[in-house]
Coordinates of C-alpha atoms in Angstrom, one line a residue:
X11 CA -3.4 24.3 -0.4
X12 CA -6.0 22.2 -2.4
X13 CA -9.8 22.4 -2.3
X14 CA -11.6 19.2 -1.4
X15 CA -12.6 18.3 -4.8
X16 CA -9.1 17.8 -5.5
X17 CA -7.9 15.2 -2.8
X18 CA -7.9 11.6 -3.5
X19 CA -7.1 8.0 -1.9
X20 CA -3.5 8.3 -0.9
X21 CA -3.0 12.2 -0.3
X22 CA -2.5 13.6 3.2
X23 CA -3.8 16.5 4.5
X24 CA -3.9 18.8 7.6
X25 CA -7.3 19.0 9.0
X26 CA -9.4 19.1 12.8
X27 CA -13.3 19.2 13.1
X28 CA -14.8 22.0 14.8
X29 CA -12.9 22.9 18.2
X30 CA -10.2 20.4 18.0
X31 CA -6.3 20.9 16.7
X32 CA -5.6 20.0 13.1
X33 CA -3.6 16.6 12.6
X34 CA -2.5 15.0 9.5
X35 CA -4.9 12.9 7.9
X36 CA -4.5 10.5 4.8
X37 CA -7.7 10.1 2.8
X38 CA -9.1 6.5 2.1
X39 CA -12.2 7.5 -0.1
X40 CA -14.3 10.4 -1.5
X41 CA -17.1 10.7 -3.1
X42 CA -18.0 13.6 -4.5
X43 CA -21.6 14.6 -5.5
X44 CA -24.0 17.5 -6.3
X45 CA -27.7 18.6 -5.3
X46 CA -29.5 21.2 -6.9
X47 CA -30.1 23.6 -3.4
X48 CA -27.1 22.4 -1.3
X49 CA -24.0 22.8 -4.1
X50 CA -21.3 20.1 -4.4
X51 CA -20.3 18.2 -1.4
X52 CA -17.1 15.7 -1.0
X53 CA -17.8 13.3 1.4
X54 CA -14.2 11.7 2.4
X55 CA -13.4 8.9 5.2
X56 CA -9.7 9.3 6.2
X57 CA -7.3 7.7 8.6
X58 CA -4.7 9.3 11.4
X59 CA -1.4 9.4 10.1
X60 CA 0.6 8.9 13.6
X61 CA -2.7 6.9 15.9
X62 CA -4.7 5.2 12.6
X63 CA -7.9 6.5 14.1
X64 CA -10.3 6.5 11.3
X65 CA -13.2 9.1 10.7
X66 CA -15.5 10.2 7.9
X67 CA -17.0 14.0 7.3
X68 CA -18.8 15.8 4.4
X69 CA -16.8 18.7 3.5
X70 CA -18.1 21.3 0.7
X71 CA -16.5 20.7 -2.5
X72 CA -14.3 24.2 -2.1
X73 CA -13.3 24.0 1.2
X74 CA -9.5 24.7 1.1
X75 CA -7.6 22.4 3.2
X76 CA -3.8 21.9 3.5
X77 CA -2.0 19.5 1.7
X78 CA 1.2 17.3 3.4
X79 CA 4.1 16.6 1.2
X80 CA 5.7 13.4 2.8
X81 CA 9.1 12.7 2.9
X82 CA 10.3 9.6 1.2
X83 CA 14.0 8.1 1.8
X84 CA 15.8 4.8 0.0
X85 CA 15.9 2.1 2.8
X86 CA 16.6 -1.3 2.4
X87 CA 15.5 -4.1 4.5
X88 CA 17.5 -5.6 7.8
X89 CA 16.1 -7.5 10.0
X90 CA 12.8 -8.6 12.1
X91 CA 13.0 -7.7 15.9
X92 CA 10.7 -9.7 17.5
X93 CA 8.4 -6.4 17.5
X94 CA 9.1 -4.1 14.6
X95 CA 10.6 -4.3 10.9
X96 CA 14.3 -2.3 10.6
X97 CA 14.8 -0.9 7.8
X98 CA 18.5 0.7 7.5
X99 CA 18.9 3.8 5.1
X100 CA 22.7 2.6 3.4
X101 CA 23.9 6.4 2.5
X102 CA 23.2 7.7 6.5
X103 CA 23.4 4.9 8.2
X104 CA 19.6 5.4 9.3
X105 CA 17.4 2.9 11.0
X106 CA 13.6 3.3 10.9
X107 CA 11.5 0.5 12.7
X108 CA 7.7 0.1 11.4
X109 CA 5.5 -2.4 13.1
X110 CA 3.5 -5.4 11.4
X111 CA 0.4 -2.8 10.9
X112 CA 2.2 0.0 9.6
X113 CA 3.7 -2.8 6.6
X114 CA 0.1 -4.0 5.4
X115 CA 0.4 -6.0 2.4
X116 CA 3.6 -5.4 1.5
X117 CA 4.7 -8.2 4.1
X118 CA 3.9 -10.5 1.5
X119 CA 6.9 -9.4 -0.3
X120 CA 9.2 -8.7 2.0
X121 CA 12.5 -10.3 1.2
X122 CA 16.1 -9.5 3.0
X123 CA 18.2 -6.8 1.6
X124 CA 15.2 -5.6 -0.5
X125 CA 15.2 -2.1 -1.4
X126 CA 12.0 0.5 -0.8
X127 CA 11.3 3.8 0.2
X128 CA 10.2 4.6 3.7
X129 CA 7.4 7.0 3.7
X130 CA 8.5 9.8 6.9
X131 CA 6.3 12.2 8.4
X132 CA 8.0 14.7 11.0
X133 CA 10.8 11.8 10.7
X134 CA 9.2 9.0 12.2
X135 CA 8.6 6.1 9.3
X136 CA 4.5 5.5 8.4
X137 CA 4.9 3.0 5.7
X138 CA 6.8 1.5 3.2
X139 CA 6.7 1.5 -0.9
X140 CA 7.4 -1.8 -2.6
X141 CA 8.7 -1.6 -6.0
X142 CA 5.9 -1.7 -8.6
X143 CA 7.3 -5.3 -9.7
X144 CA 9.2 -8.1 -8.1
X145 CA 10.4 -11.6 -9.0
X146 CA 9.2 -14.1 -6.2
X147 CA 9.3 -18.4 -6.9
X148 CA 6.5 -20.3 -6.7
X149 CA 6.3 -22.8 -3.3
X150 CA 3.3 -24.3 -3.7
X151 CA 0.6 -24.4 -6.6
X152 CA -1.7 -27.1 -7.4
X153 CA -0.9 -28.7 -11.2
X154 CA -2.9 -28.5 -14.2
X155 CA -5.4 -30.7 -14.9
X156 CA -6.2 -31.4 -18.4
X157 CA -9.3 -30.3 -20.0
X158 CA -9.2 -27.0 -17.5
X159 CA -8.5 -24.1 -20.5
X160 CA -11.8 -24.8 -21.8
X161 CA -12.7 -21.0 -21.0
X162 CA -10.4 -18.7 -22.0
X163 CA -8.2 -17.8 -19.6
X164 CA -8.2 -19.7 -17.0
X165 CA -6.2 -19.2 -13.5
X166 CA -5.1 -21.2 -10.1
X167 CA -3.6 -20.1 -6.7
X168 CA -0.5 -20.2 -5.9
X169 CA 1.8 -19.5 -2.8
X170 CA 5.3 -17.2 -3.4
X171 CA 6.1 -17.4 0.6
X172 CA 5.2 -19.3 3.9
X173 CA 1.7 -17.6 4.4
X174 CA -0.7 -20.1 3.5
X175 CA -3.1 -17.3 3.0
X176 CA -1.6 -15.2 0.5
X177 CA -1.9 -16.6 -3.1
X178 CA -1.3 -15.0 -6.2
X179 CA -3.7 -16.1 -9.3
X180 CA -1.0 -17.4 -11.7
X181 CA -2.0 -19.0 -15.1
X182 CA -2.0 -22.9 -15.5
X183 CA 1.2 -23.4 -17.2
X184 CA 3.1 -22.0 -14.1
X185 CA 4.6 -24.9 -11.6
X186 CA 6.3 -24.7 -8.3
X187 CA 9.7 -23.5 -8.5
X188 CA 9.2 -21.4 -11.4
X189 CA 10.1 -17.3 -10.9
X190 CA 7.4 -15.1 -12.3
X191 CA 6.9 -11.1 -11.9
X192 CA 4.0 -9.8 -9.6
X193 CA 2.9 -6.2 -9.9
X194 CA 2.7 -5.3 -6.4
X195 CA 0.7 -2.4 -6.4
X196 CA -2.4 -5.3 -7.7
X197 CA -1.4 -8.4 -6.4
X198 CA -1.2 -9.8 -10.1
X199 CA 1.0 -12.0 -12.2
X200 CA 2.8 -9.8 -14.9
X201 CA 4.6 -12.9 -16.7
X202 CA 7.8 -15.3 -16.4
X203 CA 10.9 -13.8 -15.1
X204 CA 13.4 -13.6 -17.6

């Protein structure tokens, strides 16, 4: 149990308005704040765990509300079926499928065989964890011209997969082919793979 003041982005939590059952609910946002006659409030917008129905309410900063623990499991990545992503847990033999919207970004990194953690929630799979960092090789960046590190650091787009409108911001020394590490968490260049 955790008082509203307490939750942030990423946490789950057990929760119904007024006259309706209590479902689990992952917050998005809060923002807490404080008037002088009304005491602290925590205004959070959260999502539906199992539907992804979204909703907003002001809760007072000590209301108690019940916090989820998730289960996570070690998955690695098998194959795409045409609807879902199948993901195949190597110590039980396990299968969970997760569709494109339940992936979110980390499509962009999806590679076969890759390792991540399944996020479970009464043992059917919400989402995935990516590592925090992965090696990917440049396909396509424009090259350097000279005269552009006038400024300090300066950076350019480039493309580690087939999605034309995914680009990481790598700087101007790195060309296609090279492998370079991406925090994945940020969507940012870390450095040259080793």
């Amino acid at each position: 149990m955790k008082i509203a003041q307490e939750l942030r982005t990423g946490n789950v939590f057990m929760w119904g308005p007024p006259g309706k059952s209590q479902e689990a609910l992952v917050v998005l946002k809060t923002e807490y704040s404080r008037s002088g006659r009304q005491g602290a409030v925590v205004k959070m917008k959260y999502k539906n765990l199992l539907n992804g129905a979204g909703g907003e309410w002001v809760f007072s900063a000590d209301d108690k509300l019940d916090q989820v623990i998730l289960d996570k499991k070690e998955a690695e990545y098998s194959y795409f079926d045409g609807t879902n992503y199948v993901f195949m847990n190597m110590a039980t033999g396990e299968q969970y499928e997760l569709s494109a919207e339940n992936m979110g970004s980390a499509l962009n990194y999806l590679q076969d065989g890759m390792q991540v953690e399944v996020t479970l929630y009464n043992d059917a799979p919400l989402s995935v964890e990516l590592p925090t960092t992965v090696v990917r090789e440049i396909v396509y960046t424009e090259p350097a011209v000279k005269g552009d590190t006038s400024s300090g650091k300066v950076l350019k787009a480039a493309r580690i997969n087939d999605n034309e409108e995914f680009t990481i911001m790598v700087p101007l020394f790195c060309n296609i082919g090279e492998k370079i590490e991406i925090d994945t968490r940020t969507d940012e260049y870390k450095s040259r793979a080793k």
